[in-house]
Coordinates of C-alpha atoms in Angstrom, one line a residue:
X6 CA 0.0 0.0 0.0
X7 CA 1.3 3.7 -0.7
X8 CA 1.6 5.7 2.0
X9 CA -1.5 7.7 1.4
X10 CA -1.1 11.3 2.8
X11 CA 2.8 11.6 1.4
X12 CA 1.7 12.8 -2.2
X13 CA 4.5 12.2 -4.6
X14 CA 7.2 11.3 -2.8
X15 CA 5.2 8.1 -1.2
X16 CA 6.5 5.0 -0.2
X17 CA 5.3 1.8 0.5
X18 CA 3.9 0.9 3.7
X19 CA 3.3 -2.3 5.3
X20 CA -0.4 -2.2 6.6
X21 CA -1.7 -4.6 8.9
X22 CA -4.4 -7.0 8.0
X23 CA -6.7 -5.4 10.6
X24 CA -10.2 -4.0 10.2
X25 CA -11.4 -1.2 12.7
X26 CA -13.9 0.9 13.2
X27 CA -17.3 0.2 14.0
X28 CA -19.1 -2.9 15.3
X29 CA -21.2 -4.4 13.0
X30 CA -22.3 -7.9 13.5
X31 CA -22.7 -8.3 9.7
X32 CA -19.3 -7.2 8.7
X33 CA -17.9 -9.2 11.3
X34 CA -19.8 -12.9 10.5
X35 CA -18.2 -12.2 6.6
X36 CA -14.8 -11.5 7.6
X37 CA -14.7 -14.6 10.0
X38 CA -16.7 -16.5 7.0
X39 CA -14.2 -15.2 4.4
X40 CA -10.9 -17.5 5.7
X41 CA -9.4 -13.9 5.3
X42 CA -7.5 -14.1 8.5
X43 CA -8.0 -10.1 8.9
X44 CA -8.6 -9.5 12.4
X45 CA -11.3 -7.1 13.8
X46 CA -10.7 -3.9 16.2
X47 CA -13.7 -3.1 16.8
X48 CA -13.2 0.8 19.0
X49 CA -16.0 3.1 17.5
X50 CA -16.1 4.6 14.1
X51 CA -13.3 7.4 15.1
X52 CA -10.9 5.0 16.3
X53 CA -11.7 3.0 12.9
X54 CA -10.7 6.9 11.1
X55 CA -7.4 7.4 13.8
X56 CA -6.0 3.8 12.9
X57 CA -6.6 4.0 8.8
X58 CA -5.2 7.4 9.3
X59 CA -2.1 6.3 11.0
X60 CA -1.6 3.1 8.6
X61 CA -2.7 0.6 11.9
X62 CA -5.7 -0.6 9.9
X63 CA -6.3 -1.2 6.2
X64 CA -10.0 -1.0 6.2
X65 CA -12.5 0.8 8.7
X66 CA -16.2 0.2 9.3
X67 CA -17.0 3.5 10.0
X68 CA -20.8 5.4 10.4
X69 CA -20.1 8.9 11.4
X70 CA -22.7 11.8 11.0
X71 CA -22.1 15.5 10.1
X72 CA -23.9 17.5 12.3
X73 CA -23.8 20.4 9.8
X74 CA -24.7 18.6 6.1
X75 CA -26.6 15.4 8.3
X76 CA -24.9 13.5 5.6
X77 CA -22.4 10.3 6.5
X78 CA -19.0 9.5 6.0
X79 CA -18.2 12.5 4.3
X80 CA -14.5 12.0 3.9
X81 CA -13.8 16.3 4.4
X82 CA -16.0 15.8 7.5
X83 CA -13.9 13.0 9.2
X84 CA -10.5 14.2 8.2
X85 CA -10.3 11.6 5.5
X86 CA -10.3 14.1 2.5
X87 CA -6.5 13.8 2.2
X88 CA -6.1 10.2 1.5
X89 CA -5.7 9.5 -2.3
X90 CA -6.2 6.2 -2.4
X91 CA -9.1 6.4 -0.4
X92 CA -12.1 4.2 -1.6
X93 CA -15.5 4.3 0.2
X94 CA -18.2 1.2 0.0
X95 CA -21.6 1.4 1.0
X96 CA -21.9 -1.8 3.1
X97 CA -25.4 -1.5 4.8
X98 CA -27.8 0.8 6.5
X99 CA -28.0 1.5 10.0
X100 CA -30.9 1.6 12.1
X101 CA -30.2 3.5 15.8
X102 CA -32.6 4.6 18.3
X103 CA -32.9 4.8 22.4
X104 CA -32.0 1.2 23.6
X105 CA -34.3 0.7 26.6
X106 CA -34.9 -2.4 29.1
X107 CA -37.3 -4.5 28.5
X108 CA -41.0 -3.4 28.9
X109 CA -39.7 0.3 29.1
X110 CA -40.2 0.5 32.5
X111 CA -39.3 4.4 33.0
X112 CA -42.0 4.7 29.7
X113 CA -38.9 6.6 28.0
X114 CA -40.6 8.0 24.8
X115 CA -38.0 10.3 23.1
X116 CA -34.9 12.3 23.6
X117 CA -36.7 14.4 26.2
X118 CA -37.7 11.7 28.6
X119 CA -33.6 11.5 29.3
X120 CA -33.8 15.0 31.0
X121 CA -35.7 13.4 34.0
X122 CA -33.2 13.4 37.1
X123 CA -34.1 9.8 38.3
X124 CA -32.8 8.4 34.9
X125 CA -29.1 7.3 34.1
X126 CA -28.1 7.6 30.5
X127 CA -25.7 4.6 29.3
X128 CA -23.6 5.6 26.4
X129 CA -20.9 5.0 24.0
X130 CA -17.4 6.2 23.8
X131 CA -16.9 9.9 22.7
X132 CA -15.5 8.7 19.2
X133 CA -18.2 5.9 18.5
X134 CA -20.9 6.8 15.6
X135 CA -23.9 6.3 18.0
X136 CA -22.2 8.9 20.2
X137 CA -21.7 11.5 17.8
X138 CA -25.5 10.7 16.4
X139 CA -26.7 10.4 20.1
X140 CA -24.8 14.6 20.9
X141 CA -26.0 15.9 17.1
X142 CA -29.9 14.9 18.1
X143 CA -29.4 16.1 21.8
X144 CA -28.5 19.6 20.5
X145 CA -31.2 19.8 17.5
X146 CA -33.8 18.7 20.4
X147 CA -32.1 22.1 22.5
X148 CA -31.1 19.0 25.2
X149 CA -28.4 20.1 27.2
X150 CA -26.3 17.2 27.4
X151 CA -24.2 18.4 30.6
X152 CA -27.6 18.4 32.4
X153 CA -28.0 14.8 31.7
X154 CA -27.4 11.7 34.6
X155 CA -24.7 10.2 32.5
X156 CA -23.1 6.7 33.2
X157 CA -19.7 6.9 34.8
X158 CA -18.2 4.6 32.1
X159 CA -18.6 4.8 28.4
X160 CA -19.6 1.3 27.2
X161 CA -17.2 0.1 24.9
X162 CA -19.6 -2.0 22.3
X163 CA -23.0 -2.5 21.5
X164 CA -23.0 -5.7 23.2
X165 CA -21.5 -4.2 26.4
X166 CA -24.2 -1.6 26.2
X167 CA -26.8 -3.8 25.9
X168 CA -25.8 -6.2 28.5
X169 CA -25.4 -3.1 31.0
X170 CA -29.1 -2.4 30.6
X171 CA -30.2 -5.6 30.5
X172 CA -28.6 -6.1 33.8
X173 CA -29.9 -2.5 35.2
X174 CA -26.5 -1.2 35.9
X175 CA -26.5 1.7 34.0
X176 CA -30.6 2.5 33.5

């Protein structure tokens, strides 16, 4: 691979076979399918951007919204505008919302319901595409996200999210 942010004078890099970026459960079954041996670093859509940046990743699963165009991926947007051998792939579409307990038992119906003091708001890493989504809707609701009873720890996955609600330790 050329080192992608060198311009003329680049030089070959040795790029690990590593994927990053974003979880995605899809992405993840065809890699382990494929025989590729690539392995998976799964760390949020801006540690997917960091490690492709810094030629630790050769591919990154990323999902990462402009709050100004609320378009994704835009390469200017994420800092990838510089690469030249950048190629993008649309590989699926994403559908996010509030992830609640079962039976909604605090009947959270929207963003709003989040402000409520007696309610602790698990959440992602600062870097991770939900997270990002999660701060660009709290500011076009007017949601001050300071305000809000936060988690002390960021859950690193989807999976560890999930299971910390499940289990009631965050909600």
């Amino acid at each position: 691979m050329l080192s992608h942010l060198d311009g003329e004078q680049a030089q070959r890099l040795s790029v690990p076979l590593v994927v990053a970026g974003s979880q995605d459960p899809l992405l993840e079954w065809a890699i382990r399918e494929s025989g590729s041996d690539l392995a998976m670093l799964c760390q949020g859509s801006g540690d997917g951007v960091r490690r492709l940046l810094d030629g630790k990743a050769m591919l990154a699963g990323i999902h990462l919204l402009d709050p100004d165009t609320q378009r994704y991926n835009e390469p200017s947007a994420i800092g990838l505008s510089g690469m030249r051998d950048l190629l993008m792939v649309h590989w699926a579409k994403r559908r996010q919302g509030l992830l609640l307990p079962g039976n909604n038992p605090l009947n959270i119906m929207g963003l709003s319901d989040l402000q409520r003091p007696h309610i602790r708001v698990a959440h992602r890493q600062p870097d991770a595409g939900a997270a990002r989504l999660l701060s660009c809707l709290l500011q076009q609701a007017g949601i001050d996200s300071s305000a809000l009873n936060w988690a002390p720890h960021a859950s690193l996955s989807e999976d560890d999210l999930a299971l910390s609600i499940s289990q009631g330790r965050r909600m």
